[in-house]
């Protein structure tokens, strides 16, 4: 298999796997994404999240509104621009995100144990750092 074929097969396989694992989610994908961006990036504005996520401000604002109503986020004045609000995860939001991540990891972990032989699990473990390096390389471009 040449590098172009490998790239396409990898893209397809990872895309299918991500969509399948997300099937275990109990949070709407937009809400999970917003919580994830705030968890990884700290306090952000709705516009910051929309930009990082690559979606419209309106899509992000809908998810933010729902998360605020559920008590998973809090909004506070932006320290340098009074027209903006800075969004922060609440403890309840952090707990909800952690539970969602655990559910995904448990589901995927069970599948790894059930579907892969020990030598295949070892090969998969060796592939994880390679995938992380590819991700870092692509982000640096």
XYZ file of N, CA, C and O in Angstrom:
564
model
N 0.852 -1.166 0.000
C 0.000 0.000 0.000
C 0.905 1.239 0.000
O 1.789 1.353 0.842
N 0.642 2.161 -0.938
C 1.462 3.372 -0.980
C 0.966 4.375 0.075
O -0.065 4.179 0.708
N 1.734 5.458 0.258
C 1.424 6.424 1.307
C 0.068 7.083 1.113
O -0.650 7.343 2.086
N -0.315 7.362 -0.141
C -1.616 7.983 -0.390
C -2.756 7.038 -0.027
O -3.753 7.459 0.575
N -2.603 5.778 -0.382
C -3.613 4.775 -0.018
C -3.692 4.620 1.494
O -4.785 4.541 2.064
N -2.542 4.552 2.129
C -2.490 4.426 3.581
C -3.193 5.614 4.238
O -3.987 5.438 5.173
N -2.917 6.804 3.743
C -3.538 8.004 4.306
C -5.057 7.940 4.183
O -5.782 8.257 5.137
N -5.551 7.531 3.037
C -7.002 7.449 2.838
C -7.627 6.366 3.704
O -8.670 6.574 4.326
N -6.999 5.215 3.791
C -7.519 4.130 4.634
C -7.524 4.543 6.107
O -8.476 4.260 6.838
N -6.471 5.221 6.535
C -6.384 5.688 7.912
C -7.469 6.724 8.196
O -8.145 6.667 9.228
N -7.647 7.667 7.283
C -8.680 8.702 7.441
C -10.055 8.070 7.576
O -10.841 8.417 8.468
N -10.353 7.115 6.723
C -11.651 6.449 6.766
C -11.842 5.664 8.062
O -12.889 5.747 8.711
N -10.827 4.900 8.437
C -10.936 4.065 9.638
C -11.090 4.916 10.895
O -11.932 4.615 11.752
N -10.307 5.971 11.009
C -10.397 6.824 12.196
C -11.744 7.546 12.218
O -12.386 7.648 13.274
N -12.181 8.025 11.085
C -13.481 8.694 11.019
C -14.618 7.776 11.446
O -15.490 8.162 12.230
N -14.615 6.534 10.943
C -15.654 5.572 11.335
C -15.583 5.269 12.817
O -16.601 5.195 13.507
N -14.364 5.084 13.328
C -14.196 4.764 14.743
C -14.708 5.902 15.626
O -15.425 5.673 16.603
N -14.365 7.134 15.285
C -14.816 8.289 16.072
C -16.345 8.361 16.061
O -16.976 8.549 17.113
N -16.961 8.194 14.900
C -18.428 8.241 14.826
C -19.064 7.113 15.626
O -20.067 7.305 16.307
N -18.469 5.935 15.578
C -19.005 4.794 16.323
C -18.887 5.014 17.819
O -19.834 4.766 18.576
N -17.742 5.501 18.273
C -17.542 5.739 19.707
C -18.489 6.831 20.198
O -19.024 6.753 21.306
N -18.732 7.828 19.373
C -19.652 8.902 19.769
C -21.084 8.399 19.941
O -21.900 9.066 20.578
N -21.375 7.243 19.384
C -22.720 6.670 19.555
C -23.004 6.365 21.021
O -24.163 6.258 21.419
N -21.970 6.226 21.842
C -22.145 5.974 23.274
C -22.456 7.252 24.038
O -22.809 7.202 25.221
N -22.327 8.405 23.384
C -22.537 9.685 24.055
C -23.980 9.861 24.511
O -24.913 9.440 23.832
N -24.117 10.525 25.628
C -25.440 10.900 26.110
C -25.638 12.411 26.048
O -26.745 12.885 26.215
N -24.578 13.141 25.811
C -24.648 14.586 25.600
C -24.741 14.853 24.106
O -24.066 14.171 23.325
N -25.523 15.835 23.676
C -25.475 16.221 22.263
C -24.042 16.581 21.868
O -23.286 17.141 22.677
N -23.676 16.272 20.641
C -22.280 16.457 20.221
C -21.814 17.902 20.351
O -20.663 18.150 20.716
N -22.674 18.867 20.080
C -22.280 20.267 20.204
C -21.969 20.654 21.632
O -20.998 21.367 21.906
N -22.778 20.154 22.560
C -22.535 20.448 23.965
C -21.247 19.783 24.439
O -20.449 20.390 25.158
N -21.028 18.548 24.026
C -19.794 17.846 24.403
C -18.579 18.583 23.844
O -17.555 18.713 24.525
N -18.690 19.080 22.623
C -17.568 19.805 22.015
C -17.253 21.079 22.799
O -16.088 21.365 23.083
N -18.282 21.841 23.150
C -18.058 23.083 23.898
C -17.394 22.779 25.239
O -16.418 23.428 25.619
N -17.912 21.785 25.960
C -17.303 21.413 27.239
C -15.848 20.999 27.048
O -14.978 21.380 27.835
N -15.578 20.252 25.989
C -14.215 19.805 25.720
C -13.275 20.961 25.424
O -12.138 20.990 25.926
N -13.724 21.923 24.620
C -12.864 23.072 24.314
C -12.553 23.868 25.578
O -11.422 24.313 25.781
N -13.548 24.048 26.438
C -13.305 24.793 27.672
C -12.424 24.012 28.636
O -11.604 24.603 29.348
N -12.570 22.712 28.653
C -11.727 21.888 29.513
C -10.264 21.948 29.074
O -9.369 22.065 29.891
N -10.044 21.881 27.766
C -8.669 21.883 27.248
C -8.076 23.279 27.169
O -6.881 23.458 27.354
N -8.916 24.299 26.874
C -8.387 25.629 26.607
C -8.609 26.650 27.695
O -8.189 27.797 27.557
N -9.287 26.250 28.761
C -9.588 27.212 29.807
C -10.716 28.135 29.381
O -11.389 27.883 28.391
N -10.914 29.216 30.097
C -12.001 30.135 29.772
C -11.860 30.688 28.354
O -10.768 31.080 27.933
N -12.976 30.687 27.622
C -13.008 31.173 26.242
C -14.320 31.903 26.007
O -15.299 31.682 26.721
N -14.347 32.717 24.968
C -15.608 33.323 24.541
C -16.316 32.369 23.583
O -15.704 31.436 23.048
N -17.584 32.641 23.351
C -18.336 31.840 22.381
C -17.667 31.933 21.008
O -17.544 30.929 20.307
N -17.209 33.118 20.642
C -16.539 33.298 19.347
C -15.245 32.487 19.271
O -14.935 31.899 18.224
N -14.494 32.450 20.364
C -13.255 31.656 20.392
C -13.557 30.177 20.144
O -12.858 29.510 19.374
N -14.583 29.675 20.820
C -14.951 28.262 20.667
C -15.387 27.995 19.238
O -14.958 27.017 18.620
N -16.234 28.860 18.690
C -16.721 28.681 17.317
C -15.558 28.643 16.334
O -15.518 27.812 15.427
N -14.596 29.539 16.530
C -13.427 29.590 15.643
C -12.614 28.295 15.734
O -12.251 27.708 14.712
N -12.325 27.845 16.950
C -11.538 26.621 17.121
C -12.271 25.401 16.586
O -11.660 24.499 16.021
N -13.572 25.378 16.762
C -14.404 24.246 16.362
C -14.675 24.262 14.859
O -14.983 23.242 14.255
N -14.576 25.453 14.256
C -14.822 25.579 12.818
C -16.299 25.561 12.463
O -16.687 25.070 11.406
N -17.132 26.102 13.363
C -18.571 26.178 13.113
C -19.020 27.621 13.294
O -18.250 28.478 13.721
N -20.280 27.868 13.003
C -20.806 29.227 13.112
C -20.949 29.647 14.577
O -21.114 28.807 15.471
N -20.906 30.941 14.770
C -21.121 31.504 16.103
C -22.499 31.096 16.622
O -22.668 30.774 17.801
N -23.492 31.069 15.730
C -24.855 30.729 16.124
C -24.954 29.291 16.639
O -25.650 29.029 17.620
N -24.274 28.361 15.972
C -24.283 26.964 16.426
C -23.681 26.845 17.818
O -24.210 26.148 18.685
N -22.581 27.525 18.019
C -21.919 27.488 19.315
C -22.784 28.157 20.367
O -22.917 27.651 21.489
N -23.395 29.273 20.017
C -24.229 30.006 20.976
C -25.405 29.158 21.449
O -25.780 29.224 22.635
N -25.982 28.349 20.568
C -27.090 27.464 20.974
C -26.614 26.457 22.014
O -27.271 26.240 23.030
N -25.471 25.835 21.749
C -24.933 24.858 22.700
C -24.581 25.540 24.021
O -24.876 25.001 25.104
N -23.982 26.720 23.959
C -23.618 27.462 25.168
C -24.869 27.802 25.977
O -24.887 27.627 27.212
N -25.904 28.244 25.314
C -27.158 28.586 26.008
C -27.703 27.374 26.761
O -28.100 27.487 27.933
N -27.714 26.213 26.115
C -28.204 24.994 26.764
C -27.324 24.598 27.946
O -27.825 24.182 28.989
N -26.019 24.712 27.784
C -25.085 24.345 28.866
C -25.194 25.301 30.052
O -25.103 24.875 31.209
N -25.406 26.592 29.775
C -25.622 27.555 30.855
C -26.893 27.210 31.625
O -26.902 27.227 32.863
N -27.953 26.861 30.890
C -29.232 26.523 31.524
C -29.123 25.281 32.406
O -29.815 25.163 33.424
N -28.236 24.366 32.031
C -28.040 23.136 32.807
C -27.055 23.324 33.960
O -26.835 22.398 34.745
N -26.443 24.491 34.027
C -25.481 24.748 35.097
C -24.100 24.168 34.842
O -23.284 24.074 35.761
N -23.811 23.803 33.583
C -22.508 23.224 33.251
C -21.472 24.293 32.915
O -20.278 24.007 32.872
N -21.927 25.508 32.648
C -21.045 26.643 32.355
C -21.489 27.834 33.186
O -22.646 27.916 33.597
N -20.565 28.766 33.359
C -20.925 30.072 33.893
C -20.273 31.123 33.003
O -19.199 30.885 32.427
N -20.929 32.247 32.890
C -20.426 33.353 32.075
C -20.059 34.499 33.004
O -20.765 34.780 33.974
N -18.941 35.123 32.689
C -18.497 36.278 33.479
C -17.947 37.326 32.525
O -17.572 37.010 31.389
N -17.916 38.572 32.962
C -17.398 39.616 32.076
C -15.960 39.326 31.653
O -15.151 38.835 32.444
N -15.670 39.624 30.402
C -14.314 39.474 29.888
C -13.434 40.533 30.547
O -13.832 41.702 30.638
N -12.240 40.172 31.009
C -11.411 41.141 31.742
C -10.923 42.323 30.900
O -10.679 43.400 31.442
N -10.800 42.145 29.587
C -10.257 43.247 28.777
C -11.256 43.798 27.766
O -10.958 44.794 27.111
N -12.437 43.202 27.648
C -13.432 43.679 26.688
C -14.814 43.484 27.297
O -15.365 42.383 27.285
N -15.350 44.559 27.827
C -16.628 44.509 28.521
C -17.801 44.082 27.661
O -18.864 43.759 28.187
N -17.634 44.061 26.342
C -18.721 43.632 25.454
C -18.821 42.114 25.373
O -19.804 41.575 24.893
N -17.772 41.416 25.816
C -17.720 39.962 25.688
C -17.933 39.286 27.031
O -17.713 39.885 28.084
N -18.331 38.005 26.933
C -18.446 37.161 28.120
C -17.440 36.033 28.018
O -17.246 35.462 26.944
N -16.820 35.731 29.112
C -15.882 34.621 29.203
C -16.628 33.441 29.803
O -17.303 33.574 30.823
N -16.530 32.298 29.150
C -17.219 31.090 29.602
C -16.258 30.207 30.371
O -15.116 30.014 29.952
N -16.735 29.666 31.486
C -15.946 28.757 32.309
C -16.781 27.522 32.614
O -17.987 27.607 32.799
N -16.093 26.389 32.700
C -16.751 25.171 33.164
C -17.075 25.315 34.639
O -16.265 25.844 35.399
N -18.236 24.830 35.045
C -18.551 24.722 36.464
C -18.098 23.337 36.929
O -17.811 22.466 36.094
N -18.041 23.105 38.221
C -17.738 21.743 38.679
C -18.706 20.710 38.093
O -18.282 19.611 37.721
N -19.981 21.080 37.987
C -20.954 20.153 37.394
C -20.621 19.876 35.933
O -20.764 18.743 35.455
N -20.162 20.894 35.210
C -19.771 20.714 33.810
C -18.549 19.820 33.681
O -18.490 18.956 32.802
N -17.577 20.019 34.558
C -16.381 19.165 34.549
C -16.753 17.721 34.851
O -16.250 16.789 34.199
N -17.644 17.536 35.826
C -18.082 16.179 36.170
C -18.834 15.525 35.020
O -18.629 14.344 34.725
N -19.681 16.294 34.359
C -20.467 15.749 33.239
C -19.557 15.345 32.091
O -19.732 14.294 31.475
N -18.573 16.178 31.793
C -17.628 15.867 30.727
C -16.797 14.643 31.089
O -16.578 13.760 30.243
N -16.343 14.561 32.321
C -15.555 13.403 32.762
C -16.378 12.123 32.641
O -15.853 11.081 32.203
N -17.641 12.183 33.005
C -18.507 10.999 32.890
C -18.673 10.588 31.433
O -18.646 9.388 31.108
N -18.818 11.562 30.563
C -18.965 11.271 29.127
C -17.686 10.634 28.580
O -17.731 9.657 27.838
N -16.549 11.175 28.970
C -15.267 10.618 28.516
C -15.053 9.203 29.045
O -14.551 8.334 28.334
N -15.427 8.984 30.323
C -15.309 7.630 30.896
C -16.190 6.645 30.135
O -15.779 5.525 29.861
N -17.406 7.069 29.806
C -18.325 6.198 29.070
C -17.715 5.803 27.724
O -17.721 4.637 27.347
N -17.175 6.785 27.025
C -16.535 6.491 25.735
C -15.358 5.538 25.902
O -15.215 4.568 25.165
N -14.491 5.841 26.872
C -13.286 5.020 27.076
C -13.652 3.610 27.518
O -13.030 2.638 27.052
N -14.637 3.489 28.388
C -15.062 2.157 28.838
C -15.599 1.345 27.673
O -15.300 0.152 27.527
N -16.409 1.982 26.841
C -17.017 1.297 25.704
C -15.950 0.853 24.710
O -15.935 -0.286 24.253
N -15.020 1.767 24.417
C -13.937 1.435 23.490
C -12.996 0.400 24.103
O -12.563 -0.531 23.423
N -12.692 0.543 25.384
C -11.821 -0.423 26.049
C -12.393 -1.831 26.031
O -11.674 -2.807 25.791
N -13.698 -1.938 26.257
C -14.348 -3.253 26.205
C -14.243 -3.837 24.802
O -13.975 -5.039 24.630
N -14.425 -3.000 23.790
C -14.324 -3.479 22.407
C -12.902 -3.936 22.083
O -12.710 -4.960 21.412
N -11.913 -3.204 22.558
C -10.514 -3.591 22.330
C -10.255 -4.960 22.953
O -9.668 -5.843 22.323
N -10.707 -5.142 24.182
C -10.502 -6.416 24.879
C -11.217 -7.563 24.169
O -10.659 -8.652 24.020
N -12.449 -7.315 23.732
C -13.261 -8.367 23.121
C -12.847 -8.693 21.685
O -12.912 -9.851 21.273
N -12.433 -7.692 20.927
C -12.239 -7.879 19.491
C -10.798 -8.143 19.077
O -10.571 -8.678 17.990
N -9.841 -7.748 19.914
C -8.444 -7.848 19.503
C -7.694 -8.874 20.343
O -7.859 -8.936 21.563
N -6.848 -9.618 19.668
C -5.967 -10.569 20.341
C -4.871 -9.791 21.075
O -4.608 -8.623 20.748
N -4.212 -10.410 22.035
C -3.163 -9.698 22.781
C -2.089 -9.067 21.892
O -1.684 -7.927 22.144
N -1.645 -9.761 20.851
C -0.621 -9.172 19.982
C -1.185 -7.989 19.191
O -0.466 -7.027 18.909
N -2.471 -8.025 18.861
C -3.102 -6.896 18.163
C -3.246 -5.695 19.101
O -3.041 -4.548 18.683
N -3.579 -5.966 20.363
C -3.662 -4.876 21.344
C -2.288 -4.226 21.526
O -2.177 -3.007 21.656
N -1.243 -5.032 21.504
C 0.121 -4.508 21.616
C 0.463 -3.641 20.401
O 1.044 -2.557 20.538
N 0.088 -4.089 19.216
C 0.327 -3.306 17.996
C -0.453 -1.987 18.048
O 0.071 -0.929 17.660
N -1.693 -2.054 18.538
C -2.495 -0.844 18.662
C -1.848 0.132 19.647
O -1.776 1.338 19.383
N -1.345 -0.378 20.762
C -0.678 0.471 21.744
C 0.546 1.161 21.140
O 0.831 2.326 21.438
N 1.252 0.462 20.272
C 2.422 1.063 19.619
C 2.024 2.111 18.582
O 2.805 3.012 18.282
N 0.809 1.996 18.041
C 0.346 2.943 17.026
C -0.100 4.272 17.636
O -0.053 5.304 16.964
N -0.520 4.273 18.893
C -1.047 5.490 19.510
C -0.030 6.643 19.472
O -0.373 7.753 19.058
N 1.229 6.438 19.878
C 2.189 7.549 19.795
C 2.413 8.024 18.350
O 2.650 9.208 18.113
N 2.315 7.115 17.396
C 2.480 7.508 15.997
C 1.330 8.408 15.557
O 1.536 9.415 14.871
N 0.126 8.057 15.962
C -1.037 8.882 15.628
C -0.921 10.253 16.288
O -1.247 11.275 15.677
N -0.423 10.286 17.516
C -0.224 11.564 18.203
C 0.810 12.423 17.491
O 0.642 13.640 17.364
N 1.868 11.802 16.997
C 2.890 12.552 16.240
C 2.323 13.091 14.940
O 2.628 14.228 14.549
N 1.509 12.296 14.256
C 0.869 12.781 13.031
C -0.023 13.980 13.325
O -0.013 14.969 12.596
N -0.791 13.888 14.401
C -1.668 14.987 14.792
C -0.855 16.254 15.054
O -1.177 17.331 14.552
N 0.212 16.127 15.834
C 1.060 17.286 16.135
C 1.667 17.875 14.877
O 1.725 19.091 14.702
N 2.112 17.013 13.976
C 2.717 17.485 12.728
C 1.693 18.264 11.895
O 2.010 19.329 11.345
N 0.489 17.744 11.803
C -0.551 18.410 11.021
C -0.956 19.743 11.643
O -1.241 20.706 10.926
N -0.968 19.816 12.957
C -1.315 21.075 13.631
C -0.250 22.132 13.427
O -0.542 23.320 13.441
N 1.004 21.717 13.242
C 2.107 22.650 13.047
C 2.177 23.198 11.632
O 2.957 24.104 11.370
N 1.406 22.659 10.723
C 1.482 23.084 9.320
C 0.810 24.388 9.084
O -0.027 24.884 9.622
